[in-house]
Amino acid sequence: MATLKMIVGLGNPGPQYVANRHNIGFQCVDLFARRHQIELGKLQLQARIGEGWVTRGGERQKVLLVKPLTYMNASGQAVGPLARYYRVDLADIIVVHDDIDLASGKLRLRTGGGSGGQNGVKSLIQHLGSPEFARIRIGIGRPPGWMDPAAYVLQNFSADEEAVFGPLRLRVCDALTCWLFDGMAAAMNLYNRAADNSRDPVVEASANPAADLA
C-alpha cells in the first residue's frame, strides 16, 4: 500500500480572505491542486480536502491536500483528527504558511521548532502532539510603521507584491513536489538558498502565474 502524505495549507475560509497575505498557504495548496488535477471538493472533519496522485516522470505519490475551515488560529482542530483518521505519520505531513518575521518573498523550509508566533502553527503543534512536522514558511514581511500586524496580514497583496508572490507560489509547488519524492533534506538544500530564492532550475511553472491563482 502506498504511503499517504499530507500537504496542509493554512488560511482563513471565506471569500473576503481569499487574496489576503495570511492566506498564502491556502493559495499555494489551491495552485498545487490545479497543477496536479486534484479536486478539493470533499468536506471532512472541519476541513476541505482532496485526495489524489502526484506524478513525476515514472514515479507517483499519493497525497491528501488539506485546507482547515476552522479559521487560522484553530487549524489544529481539523488537522489533528484528519492525521489520525488517515493514519498519517508526522514525518509525512508538511504545512505551508505565512511568516511575518521572514523577509517578504523569501522561503524557508524546516522540520520541527516552535510556532514563531504563528497561531495556526501553534494550534497544529498542540493537536498533533509534537512540533516535528515539516513546514514551508513564506515570508510576508513586517507591517510598515506602527501598523497593527493583525490588520496587515489580513490585507490583500499589493500589485507590486503580487509580481513577486505569483512566481513564488509556483516555486512553493515545486518545493512540495521535491519533498514528496526526494524528502525534506533535498528540498531544504534546493529551496533554502541564502541568495534570491525566487527561481529554481527545476520548474513545472505555468507561463501565467496570475492566471493560476484566479
mmCIF file of the C-alpha atoms, coordinates in Angstrom:
data_MODEL
# 
_entry.id   MODEL 
# 
loop_
_atom_site.group_PDB 
_atom_site.id 
_atom_site.type_symbol 
_atom_site.label_atom_id 
_atom_site.label_alt_id 
_atom_site.label_comp_id 
_atom_site.label_asym_id 
_atom_site.label_entity_id 
_atom_site.label_seq_id 
_atom_site.pdbx_PDB_ins_code 
_atom_site.Cartn_x 
_atom_site.Cartn_y 
_atom_site.Cartn_z 
_atom_site.occupancy 
_atom_site.B_iso_or_equiv 
_atom_site.pdbx_formal_charge 
_atom_site.auth_seq_id 
_atom_site.auth_comp_id 
_atom_site.auth_asym_id 
_atom_site.auth_atom_id 
_atom_site.pdbx_PDB_model_num 
ATOM 1   C CA . MET A 1 1   ? 0.000   0.000  0.000   1.00 0.00 ? 1   MET A CA 1 
ATOM 2   C CA . ALA A 1 2   ? 1.336   3.431  -0.946  1.00 0.00 ? 2   ALA A CA 1 
ATOM 3   C CA . THR A 1 3   ? 2.205   5.795  1.899   1.00 0.00 ? 3   THR A CA 1 
ATOM 4   C CA . LEU A 1 4   ? -0.199  8.723  2.101   1.00 0.00 ? 4   LEU A CA 1 
ATOM 5   C CA . LYS A 1 5   ? 1.438   12.122 2.543   1.00 0.00 ? 5   LYS A CA 1 
ATOM 6   C CA . MET A 1 6   ? -0.460  15.159 3.774   1.00 0.00 ? 6   MET A CA 1 
ATOM 7   C CA . ILE A 1 7   ? 0.012   18.714 2.476   1.00 0.00 ? 7   ILE A CA 1 
ATOM 8   C CA . VAL A 1 8   ? -1.663  21.341 4.655   1.00 0.00 ? 8   VAL A CA 1 
ATOM 9   C CA . GLY A 1 9   ? -2.169  24.963 3.683   1.00 0.00 ? 9   GLY A CA 1 
ATOM 10  C CA . LEU A 1 10  ? -3.083  27.432 6.420   1.00 0.00 ? 10  LEU A CA 1 
ATOM 11  C CA . GLY A 1 11  ? -5.536  30.276 5.965   1.00 0.00 ? 11  GLY A CA 1 
ATOM 12  C CA . ASN A 1 12  ? -8.996  31.585 6.761   1.00 0.00 ? 12  ASN A CA 1 
ATOM 13  C CA . PRO A 1 13  ? -12.144 30.359 4.972   1.00 0.00 ? 13  PRO A CA 1 
ATOM 14  C CA . GLY A 1 14  ? -14.440 32.790 3.205   1.00 0.00 ? 14  GLY A CA 1 
ATOM 15  C CA . PRO A 1 15  ? -14.293 34.942 0.053   1.00 0.00 ? 15  PRO A CA 1 
ATOM 16  C CA . GLN A 1 16  ? -13.210 38.046 1.966   1.00 0.00 ? 16  GLN A CA 1 
ATOM 17  C CA . TYR A 1 17  ? -9.926  36.328 2.899   1.00 0.00 ? 17  TYR A CA 1 
ATOM 18  C CA . VAL A 1 18  ? -9.023  34.651 -0.401  1.00 0.00 ? 18  VAL A CA 1 
ATOM 19  C CA . ALA A 1 19  ? -6.316  37.099 -1.515  1.00 0.00 ? 19  ALA A CA 1 
ATOM 20  C CA . ASN A 1 20  ? -5.014  38.029 1.961   1.00 0.00 ? 20  ASN A CA 1 
ATOM 21  C CA . ARG A 1 21  ? -1.352  37.744 2.879   1.00 0.00 ? 21  ARG A CA 1 
ATOM 22  C CA . HIS A 1 22  ? -2.396  35.427 5.724   1.00 0.00 ? 22  HIS A CA 1 
ATOM 23  C CA . ASN A 1 23  ? -3.932  33.033 3.168   1.00 0.00 ? 23  ASN A CA 1 
ATOM 24  C CA . ILE A 1 24  ? -0.770  32.311 1.195   1.00 0.00 ? 24  ILE A CA 1 
ATOM 25  C CA . GLY A 1 25  ? -0.902  28.698 2.463   1.00 0.00 ? 25  GLY A CA 1 
ATOM 26  C CA . PHE A 1 26  ? -4.398  28.202 1.036   1.00 0.00 ? 26  PHE A CA 1 
ATOM 27  C CA . GLN A 1 27  ? -3.321  29.889 -2.205  1.00 0.00 ? 27  GLN A CA 1 
ATOM 28  C CA . CYS A 1 28  ? -0.385  27.507 -2.653  1.00 0.00 ? 28  CYS A CA 1 
ATOM 29  C CA . VAL A 1 29  ? -2.468  24.399 -1.953  1.00 0.00 ? 29  VAL A CA 1 
ATOM 30  C CA . ASP A 1 30  ? -5.110  25.578 -4.431  1.00 0.00 ? 30  ASP A CA 1 
ATOM 31  C CA . LEU A 1 31  ? -2.437  26.051 -7.081  1.00 0.00 ? 31  LEU A CA 1 
ATOM 32  C CA . PHE A 1 32  ? -0.856  22.667 -6.314  1.00 0.00 ? 32  PHE A CA 1 
ATOM 33  C CA . ALA A 1 33  ? -4.287  21.028 -6.621  1.00 0.00 ? 33  ALA A CA 1 
ATOM 34  C CA . ARG A 1 34  ? -4.880  22.597 -10.032 1.00 0.00 ? 34  ARG A CA 1 
ATOM 35  C CA . ARG A 1 35  ? -1.423  21.675 -11.247 1.00 0.00 ? 35  ARG A CA 1 
ATOM 36  C CA . HIS A 1 36  ? -1.949  18.012 -10.365 1.00 0.00 ? 36  HIS A CA 1 
ATOM 37  C CA . GLN A 1 37  ? -5.676  17.880 -11.149 1.00 0.00 ? 37  GLN A CA 1 
ATOM 38  C CA . ILE A 1 38  ? -6.725  17.049 -7.596  1.00 0.00 ? 38  ILE A CA 1 
ATOM 39  C CA . GLU A 1 39  ? -10.221 18.209 -6.679  1.00 0.00 ? 39  GLU A CA 1 
ATOM 40  C CA . LEU A 1 40  ? -10.551 19.917 -3.302  1.00 0.00 ? 40  LEU A CA 1 
ATOM 41  C CA . GLY A 1 41  ? -14.221 19.067 -3.164  1.00 0.00 ? 41  GLY A CA 1 
ATOM 42  C CA . LYS A 1 42  ? -14.723 16.991 -0.025  1.00 0.00 ? 42  LYS A CA 1 
ATOM 43  C CA . LEU A 1 43  ? -15.619 18.372 3.409   1.00 0.00 ? 43  LEU A CA 1 
ATOM 44  C CA . GLN A 1 44  ? -14.397 16.228 6.292   1.00 0.00 ? 44  GLN A CA 1 
ATOM 45  C CA . LEU A 1 45  ? -13.534 16.881 9.939   1.00 0.00 ? 45  LEU A CA 1 
ATOM 46  C CA . GLN A 1 46  ? -13.722 20.680 9.609   1.00 0.00 ? 46  GLN A CA 1 
ATOM 47  C CA . ALA A 1 47  ? -11.553 20.825 6.503   1.00 0.00 ? 47  ALA A CA 1 
ATOM 48  C CA . ARG A 1 48  ? -11.780 20.955 2.733   1.00 0.00 ? 48  ARG A CA 1 
ATOM 49  C CA . ILE A 1 49  ? -9.701  18.081 1.403   1.00 0.00 ? 49  ILE A CA 1 
ATOM 50  C CA . GLY A 1 50  ? -8.644  16.435 -1.836  1.00 0.00 ? 50  GLY A CA 1 
ATOM 51  C CA . GLU A 1 51  ? -7.030  13.033 -2.295  1.00 0.00 ? 51  GLU A CA 1 
ATOM 52  C CA . GLY A 1 52  ? -5.118  12.070 -5.412  1.00 0.00 ? 52  GLY A CA 1 
ATOM 53  C CA . TRP A 1 53  ? -1.811  11.207 -7.025  1.00 0.00 ? 53  TRP A CA 1 
ATOM 54  C CA . VAL A 1 54  ? 1.173   13.358 -7.910  1.00 0.00 ? 54  VAL A CA 1 
ATOM 55  C CA . THR A 1 55  ? 3.398   12.055 -10.694 1.00 0.00 ? 55  THR A CA 1 
ATOM 56  C CA . ARG A 1 56  ? 6.967   12.885 -11.637 1.00 0.00 ? 56  ARG A CA 1 
ATOM 57  C CA . GLY A 1 57  ? 8.490   11.005 -14.511 1.00 0.00 ? 57  GLY A CA 1 
ATOM 58  C CA . GLY A 1 58  ? 7.802   7.339  -13.795 1.00 0.00 ? 58  GLY A CA 1 
ATOM 59  C CA . GLU A 1 59  ? 7.161   7.940  -10.088 1.00 0.00 ? 59  GLU A CA 1 
ATOM 60  C CA . ARG A 1 60  ? 3.904   8.669  -8.331  1.00 0.00 ? 60  ARG A CA 1 
ATOM 61  C CA . GLN A 1 61  ? 2.909   9.540  -4.777  1.00 0.00 ? 61  GLN A CA 1 
ATOM 62  C CA . LYS A 1 62  ? -0.482  9.521  -3.081  1.00 0.00 ? 62  LYS A CA 1 
ATOM 63  C CA . VAL A 1 63  ? -1.333  12.811 -1.347  1.00 0.00 ? 63  VAL A CA 1 
ATOM 64  C CA . LEU A 1 64  ? -4.035  14.331 0.814   1.00 0.00 ? 64  LEU A CA 1 
ATOM 65  C CA . LEU A 1 65  ? -4.422  18.097 0.398   1.00 0.00 ? 65  LEU A CA 1 
ATOM 66  C CA . VAL A 1 66  ? -5.943  19.879 3.388   1.00 0.00 ? 66  VAL A CA 1 
ATOM 67  C CA . LYS A 1 67  ? -7.373  23.367 3.943   1.00 0.00 ? 67  LYS A CA 1 
ATOM 68  C CA . PRO A 1 68  ? -8.701  23.693 7.510   1.00 0.00 ? 68  PRO A CA 1 
ATOM 69  C CA . LEU A 1 69  ? -12.040 25.510 7.744   1.00 0.00 ? 69  LEU A CA 1 
ATOM 70  C CA . THR A 1 70  ? -11.664 26.321 11.443  1.00 0.00 ? 70  THR A CA 1 
ATOM 71  C CA . TYR A 1 71  ? -10.064 29.738 10.868  1.00 0.00 ? 71  TYR A CA 1 
ATOM 72  C CA . MET A 1 72  ? -6.324  30.122 11.220  1.00 0.00 ? 72  MET A CA 1 
ATOM 73  C CA . ASN A 1 73  ? -5.929  30.065 14.987  1.00 0.00 ? 73  ASN A CA 1 
ATOM 74  C CA . ALA A 1 74  ? -7.757  26.737 15.387  1.00 0.00 ? 74  ALA A CA 1 
ATOM 75  C CA . SER A 1 75  ? -6.199  24.913 12.405  1.00 0.00 ? 75  SER A CA 1 
ATOM 76  C CA . GLY A 1 76  ? -5.043  22.010 14.548  1.00 0.00 ? 76  GLY A CA 1 
ATOM 77  C CA . GLN A 1 77  ? -8.642  21.130 15.412  1.00 0.00 ? 77  GLN A CA 1 
ATOM 78  C CA . ALA A 1 78  ? -9.010  19.945 11.809  1.00 0.00 ? 78  ALA A CA 1 
ATOM 79  C CA . VAL A 1 79  ? -5.506  18.700 11.023  1.00 0.00 ? 79  VAL A CA 1 
ATOM 80  C CA . GLY A 1 80  ? -5.026  16.598 14.164  1.00 0.00 ? 80  GLY A CA 1 
ATOM 81  C CA . PRO A 1 81  ? -8.181  14.496 13.680  1.00 0.00 ? 81  PRO A CA 1 
ATOM 82  C CA . LEU A 1 82  ? -7.519  14.148 9.941   1.00 0.00 ? 82  LEU A CA 1 
ATOM 83  C CA . ALA A 1 83  ? -3.978  12.893 10.557  1.00 0.00 ? 83  ALA A CA 1 
ATOM 84  C CA . ARG A 1 84  ? -5.327  10.306 12.978  1.00 0.00 ? 84  ARG A CA 1 
ATOM 85  C CA . TYR A 1 85  ? -8.227  9.286  10.734  1.00 0.00 ? 85  TYR A CA 1 
ATOM 86  C CA . TYR A 1 86  ? -5.958  8.729  7.717   1.00 0.00 ? 86  TYR A CA 1 
ATOM 87  C CA . ARG A 1 87  ? -3.110  7.366  9.876   1.00 0.00 ? 87  ARG A CA 1 
ATOM 88  C CA . VAL A 1 88  ? -0.594  9.834  8.516   1.00 0.00 ? 88  VAL A CA 1 
ATOM 89  C CA . ASP A 1 89  ? 2.721   9.905  10.384  1.00 0.00 ? 89  ASP A CA 1 
ATOM 90  C CA . LEU A 1 90  ? 4.223   13.239 11.440  1.00 0.00 ? 90  LEU A CA 1 
ATOM 91  C CA . ALA A 1 91  ? 7.112   12.608 9.043   1.00 0.00 ? 91  ALA A CA 1 
ATOM 92  C CA . ASP A 1 92  ? 4.589   12.554 6.176   1.00 0.00 ? 92  ASP A CA 1 
ATOM 93  C CA . ILE A 1 93  ? 2.982   15.931 6.953   1.00 0.00 ? 93  ILE A CA 1 
ATOM 94  C CA . ILE A 1 94  ? 4.089   19.287 5.541   1.00 0.00 ? 94  ILE A CA 1 
ATOM 95  C CA . VAL A 1 95  ? 2.471   22.632 6.326   1.00 0.00 ? 95  VAL A CA 1 
ATOM 96  C CA . VAL A 1 96  ? 2.575   25.766 4.149   1.00 0.00 ? 96  VAL A CA 1 
ATOM 97  C CA . HIS A 1 97  ? 2.069   29.051 5.992   1.00 0.00 ? 97  HIS A CA 1 
ATOM 98  C CA . ASP A 1 98  ? 2.884   32.749 6.079   1.00 0.00 ? 98  ASP A CA 1 
ATOM 99  C CA . ASP A 1 99  ? 5.645   34.140 8.304   1.00 0.00 ? 99  ASP A CA 1 
ATOM 100 C CA . ILE A 1 100 ? 5.618   37.801 9.277   1.00 0.00 ? 100 ILE A CA 1 
ATOM 101 C CA . ASP A 1 101 ? 9.177   37.617 10.631  1.00 0.00 ? 101 ASP A CA 1 
ATOM 102 C CA . LEU A 1 102 ? 10.649  36.361 7.349   1.00 0.00 ? 102 LEU A CA 1 
ATOM 103 C CA . ALA A 1 103 ? 11.525  38.899 4.659   1.00 0.00 ? 103 ALA A CA 1 
ATOM 104 C CA . SER A 1 104 ? 8.796   39.345 2.083   1.00 0.00 ? 104 SER A CA 1 
ATOM 105 C CA . GLY A 1 105 ? 9.127   36.904 -0.811  1.00 0.00 ? 105 GLY A CA 1 
ATOM 106 C CA . LYS A 1 106 ? 11.546  34.520 0.918   1.00 0.00 ? 106 LYS A CA 1 
ATOM 107 C CA . LEU A 1 107 ? 11.063  30.804 1.576   1.00 0.00 ? 107 LEU A CA 1 
ATOM 108 C CA . ARG A 1 108 ? 12.400  28.740 4.445   1.00 0.00 ? 108 ARG A CA 1 
ATOM 109 C CA . LEU A 1 109 ? 11.870  25.001 4.789   1.00 0.00 ? 109 LEU A CA 1 
ATOM 110 C CA . ARG A 1 110 ? 12.472  23.204 8.065   1.00 0.00 ? 110 ARG A CA 1 
ATOM 111 C CA . THR A 1 111 ? 11.245  20.374 10.259  1.00 0.00 ? 111 THR A CA 1 
ATOM 112 C CA . GLY A 1 112 ? 10.271  20.996 13.856  1.00 0.00 ? 112 GLY A CA 1 
ATOM 113 C CA . GLY A 1 113 ? 10.846  24.032 16.016  1.00 0.00 ? 113 GLY A CA 1 
ATOM 114 C CA . GLY A 1 114 ? 8.399   26.391 17.659  1.00 0.00 ? 114 GLY A CA 1 
ATOM 115 C CA . SER A 1 115 ? 5.480   28.270 16.187  1.00 0.00 ? 115 SER A CA 1 
ATOM 116 C CA . GLY A 1 116 ? 7.370   31.543 15.731  1.00 0.00 ? 116 GLY A CA 1 
ATOM 117 C CA . GLY A 1 117 ? 4.242   33.341 16.887  1.00 0.00 ? 117 GLY A CA 1 
ATOM 118 C CA . GLN A 1 118 ? 2.148   31.893 14.046  1.00 0.00 ? 118 GLN A CA 1 
ATOM 119 C CA . ASN A 1 119 ? -1.060  30.868 15.803  1.00 0.00 ? 119 ASN A CA 1 
ATOM 120 C CA . GLY A 1 120 ? -2.082  28.344 13.164  1.00 0.00 ? 120 GLY A CA 1 
ATOM 121 C CA . VAL A 1 121 ? 1.210   26.505 13.609  1.00 0.00 ? 121 VAL A CA 1 
ATOM 122 C CA . LYS A 1 122 ? 0.821   26.764 17.390  1.00 0.00 ? 122 LYS A CA 1 
ATOM 123 C CA . SER A 1 123 ? -2.565  25.038 17.100  1.00 0.00 ? 123 SER A CA 1 
ATOM 124 C CA . LEU A 1 124 ? -1.081  22.297 14.903  1.00 0.00 ? 124 LEU A CA 1 
ATOM 125 C CA . ILE A 1 125 ? 1.657   21.593 17.439  1.00 0.00 ? 125 ILE A CA 1 
ATOM 126 C CA . GLN A 1 126 ? -0.975  21.319 20.166  1.00 0.00 ? 126 GLN A CA 1 
ATOM 127 C CA . HIS A 1 127 ? -3.316  18.996 18.278  1.00 0.00 ? 127 HIS A CA 1 
ATOM 128 C CA . LEU A 1 128 ? -0.668  16.854 16.583  1.00 0.00 ? 128 LEU A CA 1 
ATOM 129 C CA . GLY A 1 129 ? 1.075   16.455 19.932  1.00 0.00 ? 129 GLY A CA 1 
ATOM 130 C CA . SER A 1 130 ? 4.503   17.338 18.543  1.00 0.00 ? 130 SER A CA 1 
ATOM 131 C CA . PRO A 1 131 ? 6.304   20.072 16.598  1.00 0.00 ? 131 PRO A CA 1 
ATOM 132 C CA . GLU A 1 132 ? 8.154   17.517 14.468  1.00 0.00 ? 132 GLU A CA 1 
ATOM 133 C CA . PHE A 1 133 ? 6.404   18.096 11.161  1.00 0.00 ? 133 PHE A CA 1 
ATOM 134 C CA . ALA A 1 134 ? 7.791   19.774 8.037   1.00 0.00 ? 134 ALA A CA 1 
ATOM 135 C CA . ARG A 1 135 ? 6.981   23.401 7.244   1.00 0.00 ? 135 ARG A CA 1 
ATOM 136 C CA . ILE A 1 136 ? 7.343   25.746 4.309   1.00 0.00 ? 136 ILE A CA 1 
ATOM 137 C CA . ARG A 1 137 ? 7.456   29.251 5.734   1.00 0.00 ? 137 ARG A CA 1 
ATOM 138 C CA . ILE A 1 138 ? 6.628   32.017 3.267   1.00 0.00 ? 138 ILE A CA 1 
ATOM 139 C CA . GLY A 1 139 ? 7.881   35.445 4.246   1.00 0.00 ? 139 GLY A CA 1 
ATOM 140 C CA . ILE A 1 140 ? 5.356   38.270 4.035   1.00 0.00 ? 140 ILE A CA 1 
ATOM 141 C CA . GLY A 1 141 ? 7.490   40.785 5.938   1.00 0.00 ? 141 GLY A CA 1 
ATOM 142 C CA . ARG A 1 142 ? 6.646   43.111 8.803   1.00 0.00 ? 142 ARG A CA 1 
ATOM 143 C CA . PRO A 1 143 ? 3.952   45.786 8.543   1.00 0.00 ? 143 PRO A CA 1 
ATOM 144 C CA . PRO A 1 144 ? 5.063   49.340 7.821   1.00 0.00 ? 144 PRO A CA 1 
ATOM 145 C CA . GLY A 1 145 ? 5.444   51.817 10.655  1.00 0.00 ? 145 GLY A CA 1 
ATOM 146 C CA . TRP A 1 146 ? 3.094   51.301 13.584  1.00 0.00 ? 146 TRP A CA 1 
ATOM 147 C CA . MET A 1 147 ? 0.527   49.309 11.648  1.00 0.00 ? 147 MET A CA 1 
ATOM 148 C CA . ASP A 1 148 ? -1.174  46.528 13.608  1.00 0.00 ? 148 ASP A CA 1 
ATOM 149 C CA . PRO A 1 149 ? 0.271   43.173 12.446  1.00 0.00 ? 149 PRO A CA 1 
ATOM 150 C CA . ALA A 1 150 ? -3.198  41.592 12.694  1.00 0.00 ? 150 ALA A CA 1 
ATOM 151 C CA . ALA A 1 151 ? -4.551  44.146 10.222  1.00 0.00 ? 151 ALA A CA 1 
ATOM 152 C CA . TYR A 1 152 ? -1.514  43.796 7.964   1.00 0.00 ? 152 TYR A CA 1 
ATOM 153 C CA . VAL A 1 153 ? -1.803  40.029 7.480   1.00 0.00 ? 153 VAL A CA 1 
ATOM 154 C CA . LEU A 1 154 ? -5.493  40.385 6.591   1.00 0.00 ? 154 LEU A CA 1 
ATOM 155 C CA . GLN A 1 155 ? -4.758  42.817 3.765   1.00 0.00 ? 155 GLN A CA 1 
ATOM 156 C CA . ASN A 1 156 ? -4.588  41.628 0.158   1.00 0.00 ? 156 ASN A CA 1 
ATOM 157 C CA . PHE A 1 157 ? -1.245  41.523 -1.595  1.00 0.00 ? 157 PHE A CA 1 
ATOM 158 C CA . SER A 1 158 ? -0.459  44.757 -3.406  1.00 0.00 ? 158 SER A CA 1 
ATOM 159 C CA . ALA A 1 159 ? 0.159   44.743 -7.165  1.00 0.00 ? 159 ALA A CA 1 
ATOM 160 C CA . ASP A 1 160 ? 3.902   45.082 -6.551  1.00 0.00 ? 160 ASP A CA 1 
ATOM 161 C CA . GLU A 1 161 ? 3.844   42.186 -4.089  1.00 0.00 ? 161 GLU A CA 1 
ATOM 162 C CA . GLU A 1 162 ? 1.836   40.046 -6.489  1.00 0.00 ? 162 GLU A CA 1 
ATOM 163 C CA . ALA A 1 163 ? 4.616   40.393 -9.074  1.00 0.00 ? 163 ALA A CA 1 
ATOM 164 C CA . VAL A 1 164 ? 6.817   38.563 -6.543  1.00 0.00 ? 164 VAL A CA 1 
ATOM 165 C CA . PHE A 1 165 ? 4.322   36.183 -4.981  1.00 0.00 ? 165 PHE A CA 1 
ATOM 166 C CA . GLY A 1 166 ? 2.876   34.900 -8.261  1.00 0.00 ? 166 GLY A CA 1 
ATOM 167 C CA . PRO A 1 167 ? 6.158   33.179 -9.202  1.00 0.00 ? 167 PRO A CA 1 
ATOM 168 C CA . LEU A 1 168 ? 6.790   32.342 -5.535  1.00 0.00 ? 168 LEU A CA 1 
ATOM 169 C CA . ARG A 1 169 ? 3.606   30.272 -5.317  1.00 0.00 ? 169 ARG A CA 1 
ATOM 170 C CA . LEU A 1 170 ? 4.845   28.253 -8.275  1.00 0.00 ? 170 LEU A CA 1 
ATOM 171 C CA . ARG A 1 171 ? 8.157   27.756 -6.506  1.00 0.00 ? 171 ARG A CA 1 
ATOM 172 C CA . VAL A 1 172 ? 6.356   26.504 -3.412  1.00 0.00 ? 172 VAL A CA 1 
ATOM 173 C CA . CYS A 1 173 ? 4.587   23.930 -5.593  1.00 0.00 ? 173 CYS A CA 1 
ATOM 174 C CA . ASP A 1 174 ? 7.963   22.804 -6.929  1.00 0.00 ? 174 ASP A CA 1 
ATOM 175 C CA . ALA A 1 175 ? 9.264   22.534 -3.354  1.00 0.00 ? 175 ALA A CA 1 
ATOM 176 C CA . LEU A 1 176 ? 6.270   20.415 -2.364  1.00 0.00 ? 176 LEU A CA 1 
ATOM 177 C CA . THR A 1 177 ? 6.895   18.050 -5.269  1.00 0.00 ? 177 THR A CA 1 
ATOM 178 C CA . CYS A 1 178 ? 10.551  17.791 -4.264  1.00 0.00 ? 178 CYS A CA 1 
ATOM 179 C CA . TRP A 1 179 ? 9.528   16.985 -0.679  1.00 0.00 ? 179 TRP A CA 1 
ATOM 180 C CA . LEU A 1 180 ? 7.109   14.309 -1.870  1.00 0.00 ? 180 LEU A CA 1 
ATOM 181 C CA . PHE A 1 181 ? 9.652   12.420 -3.960  1.00 0.00 ? 181 PHE A CA 1 
ATOM 182 C CA . ASP A 1 182 ? 13.092  13.349 -2.600  1.00 0.00 ? 182 ASP A CA 1 
ATOM 183 C CA . GLY A 1 183 ? 12.477  14.114 1.068   1.00 0.00 ? 183 GLY A CA 1 
ATOM 184 C CA . MET A 1 184 ? 12.910  17.141 3.280   1.00 0.00 ? 184 MET A CA 1 
ATOM 185 C CA . ALA A 1 185 ? 16.708  17.248 3.255   1.00 0.00 ? 185 ALA A CA 1 
ATOM 186 C CA . ALA A 1 186 ? 16.788  17.508 -0.534  1.00 0.00 ? 186 ALA A CA 1 
ATOM 187 C CA . ALA A 1 187 ? 14.011  20.108 -0.544  1.00 0.00 ? 187 ALA A CA 1 
ATOM 188 C CA . MET A 1 188 ? 15.812  22.210 2.059   1.00 0.00 ? 188 MET A CA 1 
ATOM 189 C CA . ASN A 1 189 ? 19.046  22.023 0.092   1.00 0.00 ? 189 ASN A CA 1 
ATOM 190 C CA . LEU A 1 190 ? 17.349  23.278 -3.070  1.00 0.00 ? 190 LEU A CA 1 
ATOM 191 C CA . TYR A 1 191 ? 14.968  25.854 -1.652  1.00 0.00 ? 191 TYR A CA 1 
ATOM 192 C CA . ASN A 1 192 ? 16.731  27.341 1.396   1.00 0.00 ? 192 ASN A CA 1 
ATOM 193 C CA . ARG A 1 193 ? 19.464  29.085 -0.544  1.00 0.00 ? 193 ARG A CA 1 
ATOM 194 C CA . ALA A 1 194 ? 20.514  32.368 1.032   1.00 0.00 ? 194 ALA A CA 1 
ATOM 195 C CA . ALA A 1 195 ? 20.611  34.133 -2.346  1.00 0.00 ? 195 ALA A CA 1 
ATOM 196 C CA . ASP A 1 196 ? 17.498  35.228 -4.229  1.00 0.00 ? 196 ASP A CA 1 
ATOM 197 C CA . ASN A 1 197 ? 15.303  32.170 -3.969  1.00 0.00 ? 197 ASN A CA 1 
ATOM 198 C CA . SER A 1 198 ? 12.645  33.150 -6.434  1.00 0.00 ? 198 SER A CA 1 
ATOM 199 C CA . ARG A 1 199 ? 13.972  30.869 -9.147  1.00 0.00 ? 199 ARG A CA 1 
ATOM 200 C CA . ASP A 1 200 ? 14.968  27.225 -9.391  1.00 0.00 ? 200 ASP A CA 1 
ATOM 201 C CA . PRO A 1 201 ? 16.409  25.060 -12.186 1.00 0.00 ? 201 PRO A CA 1 
ATOM 202 C CA . VAL A 1 202 ? 13.513  22.598 -11.921 1.00 0.00 ? 202 VAL A CA 1 
ATOM 203 C CA . VAL A 1 203 ? 10.354  24.428 -12.985 1.00 0.00 ? 203 VAL A CA 1 
ATOM 204 C CA . GLU A 1 204 ? 6.892   22.990 -13.586 1.00 0.00 ? 204 GLU A CA 1 
ATOM 205 C CA . ALA A 1 205 ? 5.533   26.518 -13.816 1.00 0.00 ? 205 ALA A CA 1 
ATOM 206 C CA . SER A 1 206 ? 2.649   27.894 -15.758 1.00 0.00 ? 206 SER A CA 1 
ATOM 207 C CA . ALA A 1 207 ? 3.515   30.680 -18.154 1.00 0.00 ? 207 ALA A CA 1 
ATOM 208 C CA . ASN A 1 208 ? 0.946   32.860 -16.391 1.00 0.00 ? 208 ASN A CA 1 
ATOM 209 C CA . PRO A 1 209 ? 1.192   32.778 -12.564 1.00 0.00 ? 209 PRO A CA 1 
ATOM 210 C CA . ALA A 1 210 ? -1.650  35.272 -12.164 1.00 0.00 ? 210 ALA A CA 1 
ATOM 211 C CA . ALA A 1 211 ? -3.990  33.022 -14.116 1.00 0.00 ? 211 ALA A CA 1 
ATOM 212 C CA . ASP A 1 212 ? -3.044  30.095 -11.878 1.00 0.00 ? 212 ASP A CA 1 
ATOM 213 C CA . LEU A 1 213 ? -4.254  31.998 -8.813  1.00 0.00 ? 213 LEU A CA 1 
ATOM 214 C CA . ALA A 1 214 ? -7.534  33.111 -10.371 1.00 0.00 ? 214 ALA A CA 1 
# 
